Tab-separated table of C-alpha atoms and ligand atoms in Angstrom:
chain	number	residue	atom	x	y	z
A	1	UNK	CA	75.380	85.355	65.109
A	2	UNK	CA	76.714	82.967	67.695
A	3	UNK	CA	75.622	83.700	71.222
A	4	UNK	CA	78.157	83.869	73.990
A	5	UNK	CA	77.797	81.736	77.084
A	6	UNK	CA	75.814	83.088	80.024
A	7	UNK	CA	78.860	82.891	82.227
A	8	UNK	CA	80.576	85.409	79.950
A	9	UNK	CA	77.538	87.674	79.821
A	10	UNK	CA	77.442	87.675	83.604
A	11	UNK	CA	80.992	88.992	83.930
A	12	UNK	CA	81.275	92.577	85.172
A	13	UNK	CA	82.341	95.037	82.449
A	14	UNK	CA	86.075	94.914	82.134
A	15	UNK	CA	86.977	98.399	83.317
A	16	UNK	CA	90.608	98.013	82.416
A	17	UNK	CA	89.779	97.515	78.749
A	18	UNK	CA	87.850	100.810	78.817
A	19	UNK	CA	90.763	102.511	80.563
A	20	UNK	CA	93.090	101.296	77.819
A	21	UNK	CA	90.735	102.786	75.230
A	22	UNK	CA	90.686	106.133	77.016
A	23	UNK	CA	94.450	106.073	77.183
A	24	UNK	CA	94.614	105.502	73.414
A	25	UNK	CA	92.152	108.359	72.842
A	26	UNK	CA	94.243	110.669	75.007
A	27	UNK	CA	97.433	109.711	73.169
A	28	UNK	CA	95.699	110.359	69.842
A	29	UNK	CA	94.810	113.848	71.093
A	30	UNK	CA	98.548	114.407	71.531
A	31	UNK	CA	98.610	114.074	75.325
A	32	UNK	CA	101.833	112.694	76.827
A	33	UNK	CA	100.279	110.011	79.028
A	34	UNK	CA	102.072	108.823	82.168
A	35	UNK	CA	100.546	105.603	83.400
A	36	UNK	CA	100.182	105.067	87.128
A	37	UNK	CA	97.588	102.462	86.228
A	38	UNK	CA	98.633	98.861	86.032
A	39	UNK	CA	100.824	97.353	88.755
A	40	UNK	CA	103.675	95.710	86.903
A	41	UNK	CA	107.243	96.009	88.254
A	42	UNK	CA	109.442	98.280	86.109
A	43	UNK	CA	112.650	96.809	87.557
A	44	UNK	CA	114.162	93.922	85.580
A	45	UNK	CA	114.152	90.292	86.704
A	46	UNK	CA	117.430	89.666	88.609
A	47	UNK	CA	120.218	88.705	86.197
A	48	UNK	CA	121.058	85.278	87.739
A	49	UNK	CA	117.455	84.221	87.106
A	50	UNK	CA	117.641	85.269	83.457
A	51	UNK	CA	121.002	83.540	83.078
A	52	UNK	CA	119.610	80.329	84.546
A	53	UNK	CA	116.736	80.441	82.068
A	54	UNK	CA	119.167	80.839	79.160
A	55	UNK	CA	121.274	77.939	80.350
A	56	UNK	CA	118.303	75.630	80.895
A	57	UNK	CA	116.626	76.672	77.654
A	58	UNK	CA	119.606	75.157	75.810
A	59	UNK	CA	119.023	71.750	77.397
A	60	UNK	CA	116.772	69.592	75.173
A	61	UNK	CA	115.528	67.705	78.238
A	62	UNK	CA	113.622	70.836	79.151
A	63	UNK	CA	111.920	71.038	75.764
A	64	UNK	CA	109.445	68.251	76.466
A	65	UNK	CA	106.210	68.351	78.474
A	66	UNK	CA	106.941	69.285	82.076
A	67	UNK	CA	105.331	67.339	84.927
A	68	UNK	CA	101.834	68.579	85.761
A	69	UNK	CA	102.404	69.365	89.401
A	70	UNK	CA	105.783	71.001	88.823
A	71	UNK	CA	109.320	69.672	89.234
A	72	UNK	CA	109.737	68.229	92.688
A	73	UNK	CA	112.829	70.426	92.917
A	74	UNK	CA	110.701	73.523	92.313
A	75	UNK	CA	108.110	72.454	94.876
A	76	UNK	CA	110.924	71.782	97.318
A	77	UNK	CA	112.325	75.260	96.698
A	78	UNK	CA	108.887	76.721	97.543
A	79	UNK	CA	108.721	74.597	100.725
A	80	UNK	CA	112.245	75.693	101.727
A	81	UNK	CA	111.289	79.330	101.115
A	82	UNK	CA	108.237	78.902	103.375
A	83	UNK	CA	110.408	77.406	106.095
A	84	UNK	CA	112.959	80.208	105.790
A	85	UNK	CA	110.500	83.043	105.417
A	86	UNK	CA	107.505	82.005	107.561
A	87	UNK	CA	108.791	79.055	109.580
A	88	UNK	CA	105.994	77.000	107.992
A	89	UNK	CA	106.546	73.308	107.248
A	90	UNK	CA	105.194	72.065	103.924
A	91	UNK	CA	105.377	68.647	102.324
A	92	UNK	CA	106.552	69.450	98.790
A	93	UNK	CA	104.813	66.353	97.423
A	94	UNK	CA	101.306	67.002	98.731
A	95	UNK	CA	101.157	70.563	99.997
A	96	UNK	CA	102.796	72.495	97.158
A	97	UNK	CA	101.652	72.878	93.564
A	98	UNK	CA	103.270	74.919	90.797
A	99	UNK	CA	101.098	77.476	89.003
A	100	UNK	CA	101.423	79.289	85.693
A	101	UNK	CA	101.102	82.519	87.664
A	102	UNK	CA	98.823	82.646	90.686
A	103	UNK	CA	95.902	84.110	88.711
A	104	UNK	CA	95.229	80.836	86.901
A	105	UNK	CA	95.396	79.032	90.231
A	106	UNK	CA	92.786	81.317	91.811
A	107	UNK	CA	90.438	80.689	88.892
A	108	UNK	CA	91.009	76.948	88.584
A	109	UNK	CA	90.728	76.402	92.333
A	110	UNK	CA	87.111	77.537	92.226
A	111	UNK	CA	86.313	75.233	89.303
A	112	UNK	CA	87.191	72.386	91.582
A	113	UNK	CA	85.232	73.594	94.604
A	114	UNK	CA	82.261	75.690	93.554
A	115	UNK	CA	78.943	74.331	92.312
A	116	UNK	CA	76.238	76.352	90.588
A	117	UNK	CA	74.851	78.850	93.105
A	118	UNK	CA	77.483	78.440	95.829
A	119	UNK	CA	78.470	81.722	97.437
A	120	UNK	CA	82.025	83.026	97.665
A	121	UNK	CA	82.981	85.952	99.885
A	122	UNK	CA	85.222	88.421	98.035
A	123	UNK	CA	86.988	91.487	99.480
A	124	UNK	CA	85.472	94.750	98.238
A	125	UNK	CA	87.451	96.673	97.132
A	126	UNK	CA	89.536	93.781	95.870
A	127	UNK	CA	91.435	92.208	93.013
A	128	UNK	CA	88.734	91.772	90.321
A	129	UNK	CA	89.827	88.185	89.596
A	130	UNK	CA	88.098	86.884	92.764
A	131	UNK	CA	84.687	87.963	91.577
A	132	UNK	CA	85.362	86.905	88.007
A	133	UNK	CA	86.630	83.467	89.087
A	134	UNK	CA	83.477	83.021	91.169
A	135	UNK	CA	81.188	83.884	88.261
A	136	UNK	CA	83.121	81.700	85.806
A	137	UNK	CA	82.726	78.748	88.150
A	138	UNK	CA	78.956	79.273	88.421
A	139	UNK	CA	79.119	80.671	91.940
A	140	UNK	CA	77.777	83.908	93.349
A	141	UNK	CA	80.175	86.554	94.689
A	142	UNK	CA	79.261	88.288	97.954
A	143	UNK	CA	81.115	91.258	99.398
A	144	UNK	CA	83.434	91.498	102.349
A	145	UNK	CA	83.289	95.300	102.742
A	146	UNK	CA	86.679	96.838	103.496
A	147	UNK	CA	86.336	100.306	104.968
A	148	UNK	CA	88.843	103.002	105.820
A	149	UNK	CA	87.467	103.240	109.378
A	150	UNK	CA	88.532	99.581	109.888
A	151	UNK	CA	91.916	100.082	108.234
A	152	UNK	CA	90.508	98.207	105.227
A	153	UNK	CA	90.290	95.006	107.263
A	154	UNK	CA	87.187	92.767	107.379
A	155	UNK	CA	84.759	93.225	110.217
A	156	UNK	CA	83.492	89.698	110.534
A	157	UNK	CA	80.688	90.464	112.956
A	158	UNK	CA	79.171	92.901	110.456
A	159	UNK	CA	78.652	90.257	107.764
A	160	UNK	CA	75.063	89.101	107.339
A	161	UNK	CA	74.886	85.575	108.732
A	162	UNK	CA	72.237	84.602	106.147
A	163	UNK	CA	74.718	85.434	103.380
A	164	UNK	CA	77.613	83.753	105.119
A	165	UNK	CA	75.515	80.563	105.304
A	166	UNK	CA	75.253	80.538	101.505
A	167	UNK	CA	79.026	80.683	101.129
A	168	UNK	CA	81.497	77.872	100.752
A	169	UNK	CA	84.714	79.851	100.570
A	170	UNK	CA	86.269	83.274	100.917
A	171	UNK	CA	89.149	85.099	99.339
A	172	UNK	CA	91.456	87.241	101.437
A	173	UNK	CA	94.349	89.328	100.181
A	174	UNK	CA	96.929	91.119	102.321
A	175	UNK	CA	99.063	93.111	101.685
A	176	UNK	CA	96.045	94.289	99.764
A	177	UNK	CA	95.602	95.240	96.169
A	178	UNK	CA	94.234	97.939	95.819
A	179	UNK	CA	94.321	99.491	99.316
A	180	UNK	CA	97.901	98.697	100.382
A	181	UNK	CA	96.555	97.629	103.793
A	182	UNK	CA	98.241	94.820	105.714
A	183	UNK	CA	97.005	92.289	108.257
A	184	UNK	CA	98.874	90.997	111.304
A	185	UNK	CA	98.796	87.508	112.789
A	186	UNK	CA	96.006	88.431	115.164
A	187	UNK	CA	93.862	89.507	112.219
A	188	UNK	CA	94.606	86.236	110.475
A	189	UNK	CA	93.718	84.273	113.602
A	190	UNK	CA	90.329	86.003	113.634
A	191	UNK	CA	89.830	85.157	109.972
A	192	UNK	CA	90.664	81.496	110.570
A	193	UNK	CA	88.295	81.286	113.577
A	194	UNK	CA	85.506	82.945	111.602
A	195	UNK	CA	86.062	80.570	108.686
A	196	UNK	CA	86.067	77.528	110.937
A	197	UNK	CA	82.887	78.600	112.711
A	198	UNK	CA	81.158	79.024	109.385
A	199	UNK	CA	82.607	76.084	107.436
A	200	UNK	CA	84.379	78.313	104.974
A	201	UNK	CA	87.513	77.557	103.007
A	202	UNK	CA	90.035	80.419	102.933
A	203	UNK	CA	91.859	81.178	99.712
A	204	UNK	CA	94.595	83.521	100.864
A	205	UNK	CA	96.331	85.587	98.216
A	206	UNK	CA	99.790	86.557	99.438
A	207	UNK	CA	101.108	87.942	96.127
A	208	UNK	CA	102.630	90.974	97.870
A	209	UNK	CA	104.141	89.210	100.893
A	210	UNK	CA	107.620	90.630	100.201
A	211	UNK	CA	106.611	94.190	99.357
A	212	UNK	CA	106.210	95.747	102.782
A	213	UNK	CA	107.441	98.933	104.437
A	214	UNK	CA	108.427	100.592	107.682
A	215	UNK	CA	109.682	97.312	109.125
A	216	UNK	CA	106.401	95.440	108.699
A	217	UNK	CA	106.864	91.753	107.789
A	218	UNK	CA	103.819	90.135	106.181
A	219	UNK	CA	102.709	86.808	107.678
A	220	UNK	CA	101.539	83.719	105.826
A	221	UNK	CA	98.093	82.471	106.839
A	222	UNK	CA	99.719	79.064	107.306
A	223	UNK	CA	101.541	80.487	110.338
A	224	UNK	CA	98.200	80.384	112.148
A	225	UNK	CA	97.662	77.175	114.038
A	226	UNK	CA	94.986	75.023	112.396
A	227	UNK	CA	94.928	77.135	109.220
A	228	UNK	CA	96.184	74.293	107.076
A	229	UNK	CA	92.942	72.434	107.785
A	230	UNK	CA	90.945	75.004	105.822
A	231	UNK	CA	93.269	77.219	103.801
A	232	UNK	CA	95.220	77.369	100.591
A	233	UNK	CA	97.671	80.219	100.106
A	234	UNK	CA	98.530	81.518	96.660
A	235	UNK	CA	101.866	83.090	95.906
A	236	UNK	CA	103.785	84.240	92.939
A	237	UNK	CA	107.236	85.129	91.768
A	238	UNK	CA	105.622	87.929	89.725
A	239	UNK	CA	105.839	90.774	92.223
A	240	UNK	CA	108.451	89.207	94.506
A	241	UNK	CA	111.170	88.842	91.864
A	242	UNK	CA	109.946	91.170	89.088
A	243	UNK	CA	108.788	88.212	87.005
A	244	UNK	CA	105.235	89.096	85.901
A	245	UNK	CA	105.945	88.082	82.306
A	246	UNK	CA	107.359	84.684	83.185
A	247	UNK	CA	104.158	83.148	84.590
A	248	UNK	CA	105.307	81.240	87.633
A	249	UNK	CA	103.643	80.923	91.024
A	250	UNK	CA	102.450	78.342	93.520
A	251	UNK	CA	99.607	77.158	95.746
A	252	UNK	CA	100.444	75.800	99.189
A	253	UNK	CA	98.450	74.486	102.116
A	254	UNK	CA	95.643	71.983	102.670
A	255	UNK	CA	96.637	68.796	100.812
A	256	UNK	CA	93.048	67.836	99.900
A	257	UNK	CA	92.359	71.245	98.329
A	258	UNK	CA	95.746	71.153	96.608
A	259	UNK	CA	94.886	67.748	95.136
A	260	UNK	CA	91.595	69.126	93.788
A	261	UNK	CA	93.363	72.045	92.151
A	262	UNK	CA	95.845	69.582	90.729
A	263	UNK	CA	93.046	67.499	89.139
A	264	UNK	CA	91.652	70.572	87.371
A	265	UNK	CA	95.075	71.669	86.171
A	266	UNK	CA	96.029	68.207	84.957
A	267	UNK	CA	92.990	68.359	82.689
A	268	UNK	CA	93.501	71.931	81.532
A	269	UNK	CA	97.191	72.752	81.258
A	270	UNK	CA	100.476	70.934	81.200
A	271	UNK	CA	102.634	72.777	83.666
A	272	UNK	CA	105.320	75.452	83.476
A	273	UNK	CA	108.197	75.307	80.946
A	274	UNK	CA	110.892	73.521	82.900
A	275	UNK	CA	113.583	76.064	82.114
A	276	UNK	CA	111.390	78.671	83.835
A	277	UNK	CA	110.980	76.403	86.847
A	278	UNK	CA	114.772	76.080	87.164
A	279	UNK	CA	115.044	79.871	86.929
A	280	UNK	CA	112.384	80.130	89.646
A	281	UNK	CA	114.391	77.774	91.860
A	282	UNK	CA	117.390	80.079	91.482
A	283	UNK	CA	115.269	83.028	92.605
A	284	UNK	CA	113.778	81.240	95.633
A	285	UNK	CA	117.029	79.587	96.763
A	286	UNK	CA	119.715	82.111	95.930
A	287	UNK	CA	118.152	85.558	95.821
A	288	UNK	CA	116.294	85.723	99.092
A	289	UNK	CA	117.405	89.273	99.878
A	290	UNK	CA	116.532	90.667	96.470
A	291	UNK	CA	112.889	91.490	97.315
A	292	UNK	CA	114.064	93.658	100.229
A	293	UNK	CA	115.906	95.865	97.754
A	294	UNK	CA	112.784	96.176	95.620
A	295	UNK	CA	110.712	97.047	98.691
A	296	UNK	CA	113.113	99.918	99.472
A	297	UNK	CA	112.557	101.321	95.996
A	298	UNK	CA	108.757	101.126	96.368
A	299	UNK	CA	108.869	102.643	99.831
A	300	UNK	CA	110.752	105.663	98.496
A	301	UNK	CA	108.226	106.069	95.694
A	302	UNK	CA	105.312	105.631	98.103
A	303	UNK	CA	106.743	108.467	100.186
A	304	UNK	CA	106.972	110.674	97.110
A	305	UNK	CA	103.272	110.103	96.413
A	306	UNK	CA	102.291	110.659	100.056
A	307	UNK	CA	104.207	113.895	100.270
A	308	UNK	CA	102.653	115.230	97.043
A	309	UNK	CA	99.145	114.666	98.421
A	310	UNK	CA	100.159	115.956	101.834
A	311	UNK	CA	101.200	119.193	100.078
A	312	UNK	CA	97.738	119.341	98.547
A	313	UNK	CA	96.067	118.983	101.929
A	314	UNK	CA	95.058	115.379	101.240
A	315	UNK	CA	96.709	113.374	104.022
A	316	UNK	CA	96.894	109.613	103.445
A	317	UNK	CA	97.653	106.933	106.043
A	318	UNK	CA	100.917	105.427	104.732
A	319	UNK	CA	100.188	101.971	103.283
A	320	UNK	CA	102.488	99.336	104.790
A	321	UNK	CA	102.568	97.127	101.726
A	322	UNK	CA	102.219	96.719	97.923
A	323	UNK	CA	103.241	99.234	95.309
A	324	UNK	CA	99.871	101.002	95.371
A	325	UNK	CA	98.614	104.117	97.070
A	326	UNK	CA	94.860	104.339	97.633
A	327	UNK	CA	94.008	108.017	97.358
A	328	UNK	CA	90.682	109.579	98.412
A	329	UNK	CA	88.907	111.432	95.615
A	330	UNK	CA	88.154	115.120	96.270
A	331	UNK	CA	84.530	115.857	97.121
A	332	UNK	CA	82.163	116.380	94.221
A	333	UNK	CA	83.685	113.739	91.935
A	334	UNK	CA	83.091	110.077	91.367
A	335	UNK	CA	86.214	107.988	91.052
A	336	UNK	CA	85.484	107.514	87.337
A	337	UNK	CA	85.147	111.265	86.724
A	338	UNK	CA	88.234	112.130	88.722
A	339	UNK	CA	90.330	109.511	86.926
A	340	UNK	CA	89.055	110.676	83.535
A	341	UNK	CA	89.743	114.303	84.489
A	342	UNK	CA	93.341	113.570	85.481
A	343	UNK	CA	93.896	111.718	82.238
A	344	UNK	CA	92.431	114.458	80.100
A	345	UNK	CA	93.762	117.521	81.898
A	346	UNK	CA	97.237	116.379	82.896
A	347	UNK	CA	97.811	113.103	81.067
A	348	UNK	CA	98.117	111.007	84.219
A	349	UNK	CA	96.436	107.621	84.189
A	350	UNK	CA	95.154	106.256	87.496
A	351	UNK	CA	92.587	103.539	88.180
A	352	UNK	CA	89.169	104.576	89.552
A	353	UNK	CA	88.399	102.767	92.785
A	354	UNK	CA	84.980	101.654	91.569
A	355	UNK	CA	86.829	99.201	89.328
A	356	UNK	CA	87.634	97.203	92.474
A	357	UNK	CA	84.061	97.072	93.736
A	358	UNK	CA	81.300	99.215	95.192
A	359	UNK	CA	83.323	100.030	98.313
A	360	UNK	CA	86.157	101.286	96.126
A	361	UNK	CA	84.067	104.320	95.181
A	362	UNK	CA	85.613	107.525	96.502
A	363	UNK	CA	89.196	106.450	95.784
A	364	UNK	CA	91.695	106.159	92.980
A	365	UNK	CA	94.588	103.715	92.902
A	366	UNK	CA	98.051	104.961	92.057
A	367	UNK	CA	100.678	102.401	91.122
A	368	UNK	CA	104.345	103.250	91.662
A	369	UNK	CA	105.788	100.727	89.210
A	370	UNK	CA	107.269	103.493	87.107
A	371	UNK	CA	110.660	105.177	86.849
A	372	UNK	CA	111.115	107.921	89.407
A	373	UNK	CA	111.591	110.795	86.959
A	374	UNK	CA	108.222	109.966	85.374
A	375	UNK	CA	106.582	109.584	88.771
A	376	UNK	CA	107.911	113.004	89.798
A	377	UNK	CA	106.566	114.555	86.604
A	378	UNK	CA	103.160	112.919	87.105
A	379	UNK	CA	102.928	114.155	90.708
A	380	UNK	CA	103.989	117.673	89.690
A	381	UNK	CA	101.282	117.732	87.047
A	382	UNK	CA	98.639	116.583	89.533
A	383	UNK	CA	99.790	119.171	92.077
A	384	UNK	CA	99.753	122.025	89.564
A	385	UNK	CA	96.301	121.070	88.371
A	386	UNK	CA	94.728	120.691	91.815
A	387	UNK	CA	96.159	124.063	92.813
A	388	UNK	CA	94.367	125.860	90.025
A	389	UNK	CA	91.378	127.922	91.173
A	390	UNK	CA	89.090	126.586	88.490
A	391	UNK	CA	89.930	122.901	88.589
A	392	UNK	CA	86.755	121.867	90.407
A	393	UNK	CA	84.588	123.338	87.688
A	394	UNK	CA	86.300	121.244	85.005
A	395	UNK	CA	84.524	118.115	83.854
A	396	UNK	CA	86.058	115.386	81.735
A	397	UNK	CA	84.833	114.926	78.177
A	398	UNK	CA	86.248	111.414	78.119
A	399	UNK	CA	83.890	109.134	79.927
A	400	UNK	CA	84.569	106.156	82.100
A	401	UNK	CA	81.678	103.854	82.806
B	501	PLP	C1	99.516	90.644	90.673
B	501	PLP	C2	98.591	89.925	91.535
B	501	PLP	C3	98.580	88.526	91.548
B	501	PLP	C4	99.634	87.736	90.846
B	501	PLP	O1	99.356	87.399	89.582
B	501	PLP	P1	100.263	86.374	88.799
B	501	PLP	O2	99.240	85.629	88.005
B	501	PLP	O3	100.971	85.487	89.744
B	501	PLP	O4	101.178	87.189	87.959
B	501	PLP	C5	97.717	87.872	92.408
B	501	PLP	N1	96.911	88.569	93.227
B	501	PLP	C6	96.907	89.906	93.251
B	501	PLP	C7	96.045	90.603	94.227
B	501	PLP	C8	97.729	90.623	92.399
B	501	PLP	O5	97.694	91.963	92.408
């Protein structure tokens, strides 16, 4: 048999594939599964964006290879959005790059920066792609522990300076997947100072910048003075405009780092279908209030989840961003066992926190990207189950590992 590459062998087991299997098993057993697993907006892409795509798809000029770095018009729309939204000035020619979704950008960025053995600091719990991108590029992921007692924010002084010395870059992600925590400008200033003191590049993932609650407005790291010297921010139309399937995002910030990412991408892909870029321009230029409407929907759903767990005597600090709720697991269960139990006993799929790293143990992640009637049903089922006298003695027969 052919042998797979070491870099593939070194990848952590893909928990989400196992979760999909369990879901299939549960469905086969006749369970009506409600998925609060993956975070993927259930609301449609705004109609004007879809209409623009249709119009541009009919134009043969858009059928040819797009430019590698993205239409200048698209990059200008991103720069204008940054000016409007964050009061950040960007040169669309050198400080903005189009991405086929921000995930590919996060991965390709490291290919251009990381050599064999270089360390990369990754939030734990965090979006699994950071660790995976590090391993695929030959680097070594190190944890930035995010703990409840610190509001899931990094505590820079607690990091081991010997480890920090081995690192070339760090990922940061607020509003945070999976915890829903947010960071303010002061927190970002501390991150930038820490990075500068330790010669670290910051890759800031702002995928959820527009999904915030209770009046909180998420900053861009580029609002921090001097950040552009060391940081690239990744963003996406996926969550902001309900466009996960379209594959359109951007990287903005330090022009040297942007040029490196551009070199990798020029050699790997050939840009975003132009009709999609024109549709993206419509979203960024003409639909700037749309994300606020989406945020209202997610805030209402968040409150439904919080109140269900409040009723169960499990109070949760309301997350100020994202469409996730990070729920502590009742004592006596691992996150894997508790997630498997909920799936098997009540047909509700949630993601065990351990899937986001060692420090995710003790939590499950609930995603609210689901129609409200289904969310209500799922919460009712969880409540009824956790109110049973015997529930703690139940153990799942399905196994998550
Ligand atoms: C969804 C998500 C992304 C965005 O992915 P796209 O590739 O742009 O669809 C990036 N970072 C995090 C943390 C996410 O949850």
